[in-house]
PDB file of C-alpha atoms and ligand atoms in Angstrom:
ATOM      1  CA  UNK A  62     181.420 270.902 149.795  1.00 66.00           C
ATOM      2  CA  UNK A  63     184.268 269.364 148.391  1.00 91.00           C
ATOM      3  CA  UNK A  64     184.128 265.450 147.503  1.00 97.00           C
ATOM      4  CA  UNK A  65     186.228 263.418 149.975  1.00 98.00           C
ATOM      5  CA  UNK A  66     188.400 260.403 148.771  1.00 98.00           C
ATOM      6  CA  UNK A  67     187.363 257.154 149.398  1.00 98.00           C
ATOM      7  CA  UNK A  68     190.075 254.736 150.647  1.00 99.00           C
ATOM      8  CA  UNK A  69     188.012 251.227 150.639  1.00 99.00           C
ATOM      9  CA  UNK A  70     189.897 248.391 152.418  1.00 98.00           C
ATOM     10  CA  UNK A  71     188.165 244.735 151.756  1.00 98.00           C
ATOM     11  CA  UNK A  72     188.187 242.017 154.057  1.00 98.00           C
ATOM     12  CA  UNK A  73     191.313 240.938 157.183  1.00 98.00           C
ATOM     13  CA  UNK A  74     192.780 244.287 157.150  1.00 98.00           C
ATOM     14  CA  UNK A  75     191.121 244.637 160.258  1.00 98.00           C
ATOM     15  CA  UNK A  76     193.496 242.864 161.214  1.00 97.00           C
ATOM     16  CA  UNK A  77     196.448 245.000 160.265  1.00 98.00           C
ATOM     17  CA  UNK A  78     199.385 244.625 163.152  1.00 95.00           C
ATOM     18  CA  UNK A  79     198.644 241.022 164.189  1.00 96.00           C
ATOM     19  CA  UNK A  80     198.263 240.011 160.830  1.00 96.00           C
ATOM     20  CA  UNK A  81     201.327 238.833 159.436  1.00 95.00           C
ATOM     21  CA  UNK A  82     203.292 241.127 160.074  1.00 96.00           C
ATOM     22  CA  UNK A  83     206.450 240.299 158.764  1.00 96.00           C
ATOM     23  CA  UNK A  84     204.316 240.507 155.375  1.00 96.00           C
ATOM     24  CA  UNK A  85     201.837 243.434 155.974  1.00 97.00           C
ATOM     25  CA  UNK A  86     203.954 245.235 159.225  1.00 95.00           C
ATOM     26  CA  UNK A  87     203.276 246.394 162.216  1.00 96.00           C
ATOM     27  CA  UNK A  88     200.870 249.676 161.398  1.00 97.00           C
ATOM     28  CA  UNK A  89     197.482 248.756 162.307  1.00 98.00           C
ATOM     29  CA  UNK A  90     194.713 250.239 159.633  1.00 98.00           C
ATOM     30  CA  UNK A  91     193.656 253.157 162.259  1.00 98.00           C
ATOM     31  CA  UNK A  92     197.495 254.144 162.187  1.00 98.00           C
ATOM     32  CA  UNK A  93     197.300 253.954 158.529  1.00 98.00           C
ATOM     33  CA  UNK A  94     193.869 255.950 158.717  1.00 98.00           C
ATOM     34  CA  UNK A  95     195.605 258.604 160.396  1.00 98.00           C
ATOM     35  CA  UNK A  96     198.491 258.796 158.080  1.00 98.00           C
ATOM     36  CA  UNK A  97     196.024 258.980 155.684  1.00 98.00           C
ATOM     37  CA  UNK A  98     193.993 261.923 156.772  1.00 98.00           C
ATOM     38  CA  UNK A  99     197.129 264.037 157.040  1.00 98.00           C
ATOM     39  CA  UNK A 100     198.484 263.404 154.091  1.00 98.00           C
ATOM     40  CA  UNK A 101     195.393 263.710 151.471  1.00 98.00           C
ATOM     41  CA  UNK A 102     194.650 266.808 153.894  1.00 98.00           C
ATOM     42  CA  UNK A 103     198.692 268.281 153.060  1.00 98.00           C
ATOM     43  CA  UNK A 104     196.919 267.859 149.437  1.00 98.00           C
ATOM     44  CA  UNK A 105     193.803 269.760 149.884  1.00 97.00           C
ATOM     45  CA  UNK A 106     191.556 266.603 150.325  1.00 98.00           C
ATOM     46  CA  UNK A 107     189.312 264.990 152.941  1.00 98.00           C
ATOM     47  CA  UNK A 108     188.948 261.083 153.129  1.00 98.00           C
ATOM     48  CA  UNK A 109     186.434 258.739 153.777  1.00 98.00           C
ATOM     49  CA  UNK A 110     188.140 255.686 155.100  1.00 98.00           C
ATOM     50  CA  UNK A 111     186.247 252.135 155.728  1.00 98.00           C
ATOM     51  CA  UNK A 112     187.133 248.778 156.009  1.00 98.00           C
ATOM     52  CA  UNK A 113     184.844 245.830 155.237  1.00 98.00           C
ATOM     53  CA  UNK A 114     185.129 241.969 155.522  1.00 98.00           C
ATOM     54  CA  UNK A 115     182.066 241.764 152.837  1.00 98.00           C
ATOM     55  CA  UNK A 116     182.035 241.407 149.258  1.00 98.00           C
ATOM     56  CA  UNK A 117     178.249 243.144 149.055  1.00 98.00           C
ATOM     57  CA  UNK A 118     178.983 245.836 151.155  1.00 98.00           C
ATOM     58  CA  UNK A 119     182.728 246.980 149.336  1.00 98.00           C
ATOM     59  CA  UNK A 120     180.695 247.002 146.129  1.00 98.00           C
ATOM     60  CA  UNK A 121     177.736 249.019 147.853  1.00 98.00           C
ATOM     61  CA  UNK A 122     181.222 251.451 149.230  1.00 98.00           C
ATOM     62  CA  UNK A 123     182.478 251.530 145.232  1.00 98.00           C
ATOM     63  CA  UNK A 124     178.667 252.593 143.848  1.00 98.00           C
ATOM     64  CA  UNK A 125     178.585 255.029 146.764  1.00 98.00           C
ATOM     65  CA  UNK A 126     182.224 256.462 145.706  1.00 98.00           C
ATOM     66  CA  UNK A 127     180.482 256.683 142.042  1.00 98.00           C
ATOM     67  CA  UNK A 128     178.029 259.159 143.632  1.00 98.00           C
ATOM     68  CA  UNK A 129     180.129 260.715 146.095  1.00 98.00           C
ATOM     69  CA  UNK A 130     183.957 260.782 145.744  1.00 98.00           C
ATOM     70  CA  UNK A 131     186.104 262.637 143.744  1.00 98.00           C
ATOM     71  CA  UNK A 132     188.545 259.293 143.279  1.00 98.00           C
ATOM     72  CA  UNK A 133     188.717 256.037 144.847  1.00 98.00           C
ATOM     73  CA  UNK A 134     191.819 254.217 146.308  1.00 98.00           C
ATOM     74  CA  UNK A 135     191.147 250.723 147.195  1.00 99.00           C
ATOM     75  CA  UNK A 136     192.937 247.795 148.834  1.00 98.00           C
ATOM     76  CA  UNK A 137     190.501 244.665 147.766  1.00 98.00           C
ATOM     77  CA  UNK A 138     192.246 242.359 149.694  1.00 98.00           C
ATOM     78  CA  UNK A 139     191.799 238.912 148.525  1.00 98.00           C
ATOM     79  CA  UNK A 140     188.717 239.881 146.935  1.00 98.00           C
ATOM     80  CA  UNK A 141     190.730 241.385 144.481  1.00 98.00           C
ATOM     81  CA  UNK A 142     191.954 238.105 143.251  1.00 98.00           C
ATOM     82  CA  UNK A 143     188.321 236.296 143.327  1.00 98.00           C
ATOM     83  CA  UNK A 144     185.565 239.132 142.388  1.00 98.00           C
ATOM     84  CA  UNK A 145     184.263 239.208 139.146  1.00 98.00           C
ATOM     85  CA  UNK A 146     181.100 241.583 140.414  1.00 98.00           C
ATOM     86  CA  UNK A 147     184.016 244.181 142.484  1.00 98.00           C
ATOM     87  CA  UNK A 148     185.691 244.508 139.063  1.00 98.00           C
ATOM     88  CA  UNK A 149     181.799 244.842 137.403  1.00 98.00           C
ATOM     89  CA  UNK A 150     181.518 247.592 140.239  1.00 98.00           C
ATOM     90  CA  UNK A 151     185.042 249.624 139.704  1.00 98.00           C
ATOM     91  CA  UNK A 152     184.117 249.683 135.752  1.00 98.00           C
ATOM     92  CA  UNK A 153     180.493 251.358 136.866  1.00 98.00           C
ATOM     93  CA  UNK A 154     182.120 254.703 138.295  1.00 98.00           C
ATOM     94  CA  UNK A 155     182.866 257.323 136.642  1.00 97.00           C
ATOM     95  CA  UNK A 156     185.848 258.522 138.995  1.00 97.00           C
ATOM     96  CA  UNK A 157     189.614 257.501 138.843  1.00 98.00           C
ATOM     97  CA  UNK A 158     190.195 254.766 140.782  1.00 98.00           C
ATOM     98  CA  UNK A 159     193.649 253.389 142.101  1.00 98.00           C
ATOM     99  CA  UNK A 160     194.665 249.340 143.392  1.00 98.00           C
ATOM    100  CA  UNK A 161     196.632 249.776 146.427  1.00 98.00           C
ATOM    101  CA  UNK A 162     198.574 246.648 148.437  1.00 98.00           C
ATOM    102  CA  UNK A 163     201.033 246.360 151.071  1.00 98.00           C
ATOM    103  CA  UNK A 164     202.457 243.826 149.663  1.00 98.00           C
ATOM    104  CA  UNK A 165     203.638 242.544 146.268  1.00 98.00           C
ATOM    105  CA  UNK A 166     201.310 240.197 145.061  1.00 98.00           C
ATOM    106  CA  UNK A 167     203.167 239.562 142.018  1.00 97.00           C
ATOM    107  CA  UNK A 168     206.622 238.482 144.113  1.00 97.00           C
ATOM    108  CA  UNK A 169     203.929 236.073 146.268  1.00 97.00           C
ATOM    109  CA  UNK A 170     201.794 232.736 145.593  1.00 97.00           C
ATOM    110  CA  UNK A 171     200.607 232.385 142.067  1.00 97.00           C
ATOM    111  CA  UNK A 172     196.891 232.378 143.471  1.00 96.00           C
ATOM    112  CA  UNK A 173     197.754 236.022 143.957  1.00 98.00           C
ATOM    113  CA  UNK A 174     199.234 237.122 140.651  1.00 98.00           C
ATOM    114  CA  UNK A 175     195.774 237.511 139.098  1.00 98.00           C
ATOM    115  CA  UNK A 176     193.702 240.502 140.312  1.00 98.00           C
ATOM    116  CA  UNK A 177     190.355 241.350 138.634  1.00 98.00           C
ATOM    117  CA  UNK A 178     190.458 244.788 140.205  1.00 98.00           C
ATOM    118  CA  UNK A 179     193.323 245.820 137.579  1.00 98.00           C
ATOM    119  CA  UNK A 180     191.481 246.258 134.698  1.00 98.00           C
ATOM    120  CA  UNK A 181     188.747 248.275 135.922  1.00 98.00           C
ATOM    121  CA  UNK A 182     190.873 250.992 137.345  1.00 98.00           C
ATOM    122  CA  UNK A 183     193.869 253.567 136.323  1.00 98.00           C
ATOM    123  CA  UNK A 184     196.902 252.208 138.081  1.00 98.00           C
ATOM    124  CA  UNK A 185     198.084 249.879 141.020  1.00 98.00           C
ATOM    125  CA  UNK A 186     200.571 250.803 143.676  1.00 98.00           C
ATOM    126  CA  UNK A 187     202.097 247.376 145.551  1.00 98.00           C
ATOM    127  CA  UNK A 188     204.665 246.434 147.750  1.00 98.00           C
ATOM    128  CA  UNK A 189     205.494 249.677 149.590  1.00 98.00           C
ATOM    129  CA  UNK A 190     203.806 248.360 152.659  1.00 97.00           C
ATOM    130  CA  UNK A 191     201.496 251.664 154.550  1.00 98.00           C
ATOM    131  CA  UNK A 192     203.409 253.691 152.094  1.00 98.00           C
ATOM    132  CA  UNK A 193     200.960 252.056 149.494  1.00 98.00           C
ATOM    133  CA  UNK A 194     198.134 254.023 150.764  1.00 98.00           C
ATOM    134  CA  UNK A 195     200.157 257.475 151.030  1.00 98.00           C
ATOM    135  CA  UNK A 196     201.492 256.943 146.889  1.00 98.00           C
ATOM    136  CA  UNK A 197     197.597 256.174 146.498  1.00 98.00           C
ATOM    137  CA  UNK A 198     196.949 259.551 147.644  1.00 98.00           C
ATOM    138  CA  UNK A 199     199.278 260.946 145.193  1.00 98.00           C
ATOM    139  CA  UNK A 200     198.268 259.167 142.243  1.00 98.00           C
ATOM    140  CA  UNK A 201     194.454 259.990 143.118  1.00 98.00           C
ATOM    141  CA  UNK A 202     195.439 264.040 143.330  1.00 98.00           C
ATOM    142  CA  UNK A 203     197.066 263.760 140.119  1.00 98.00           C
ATOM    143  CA  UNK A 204     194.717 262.093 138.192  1.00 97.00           C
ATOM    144  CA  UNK A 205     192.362 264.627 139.950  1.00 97.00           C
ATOM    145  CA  UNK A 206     194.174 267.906 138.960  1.00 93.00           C
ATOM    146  CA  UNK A 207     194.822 266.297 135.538  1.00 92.00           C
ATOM    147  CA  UNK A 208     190.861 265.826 134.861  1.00 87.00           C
ATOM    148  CA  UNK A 209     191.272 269.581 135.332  1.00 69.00           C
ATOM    149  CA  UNK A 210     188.747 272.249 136.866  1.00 59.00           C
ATOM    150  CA  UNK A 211     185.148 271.270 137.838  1.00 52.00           C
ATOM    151  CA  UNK A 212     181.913 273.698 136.334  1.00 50.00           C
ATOM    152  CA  UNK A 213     181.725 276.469 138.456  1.00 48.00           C
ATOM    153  CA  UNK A 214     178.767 276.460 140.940  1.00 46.00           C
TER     154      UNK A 214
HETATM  155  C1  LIG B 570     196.858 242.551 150.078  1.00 52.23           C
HETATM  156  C2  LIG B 570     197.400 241.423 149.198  1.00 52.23           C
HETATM  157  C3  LIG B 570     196.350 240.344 148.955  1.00 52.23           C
HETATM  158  O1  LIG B 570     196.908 239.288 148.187  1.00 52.23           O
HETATM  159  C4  LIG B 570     195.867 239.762 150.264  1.00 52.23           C
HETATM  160  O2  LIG B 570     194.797 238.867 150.020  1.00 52.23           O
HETATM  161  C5  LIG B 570     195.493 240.802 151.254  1.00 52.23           C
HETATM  162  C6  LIG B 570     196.303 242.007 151.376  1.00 52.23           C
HETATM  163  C7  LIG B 570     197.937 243.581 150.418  1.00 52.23           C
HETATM  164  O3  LIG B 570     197.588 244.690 150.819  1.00 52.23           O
HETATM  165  O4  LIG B 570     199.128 243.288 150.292  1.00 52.23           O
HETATM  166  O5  LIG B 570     194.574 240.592 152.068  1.00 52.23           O
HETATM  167  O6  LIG B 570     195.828 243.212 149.360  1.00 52.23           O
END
């Protein structure tokens, strides 16, 4: 079978469409879920779509893309700005791997300007709000197609 995507989402997205919204919006993270689905399955992909509030168990999420995925698109949240052992974990795979955000960290507070995350992966996508996740997609099917053609089984 085909290797899904991973689409990792660390911690308060939960919370997406109560949360701030007149940062984040009104699309809560199952309506982005479902946007996601459709789109990455337009592409020819399947996703595997979580959300965690846990540092430990995103990292467990990133090892397990490693093993499983055929890219990774992840929203760290505010662990992006604060976790030394999630970039550690992004550097470990051997898969492309894209930063995704709603919002635009850089155009926020300077506690958010840093993120450990981008170093460790190929690109970041910020500020389009839920359109992030969808310009994720593409990135990961490009990076995909240009790794080119698996070994045939
Ligand atoms: C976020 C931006 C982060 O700074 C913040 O901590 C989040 C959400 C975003 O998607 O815009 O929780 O990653």
């Amino acid at each position: 079978m085909a290797r899904p995507l991973f689409i990792l989402n660390g911690p308060n997205l939960n919370l997406l469409g109560t949360r701030e919204p007149d940062i984040y919006g009104y699309a809560t993270l199952s309506d982005i879920e479902a946007a996601c689905a459709e789109h990455a399955h337009m592409l020819g992909h399947t996703i595997d779509f979580r959300q965690t509030n846990h540092e430990g168990v995103l990292i467990d999420a990133v090892q397990e893309a490693g093993r499983e995925a055929s890219a990774l698109i992840i929203n760290p949240a505010g662990y992006g700005h604060t976790s030394i052992a999630l970039h550690d974990a992004l550097k470990a795979i051997p898969i492309p791997a894209i930063e995704i955000h709603l919002s635009q960290p850089a155009a926020r507070e300077a506690f958010r300007h840093h993120s450990y995350v981008s170093s460790a992966v190929s690109g970041t996508i910020s500020g389009f709000g839920a359109r992030s996740y969808i310009l994720g997609i593409e990135a990961a099917h490009a990076l995909i197609a240009a790794s080119g053609p698996k070994t045939k089984a």
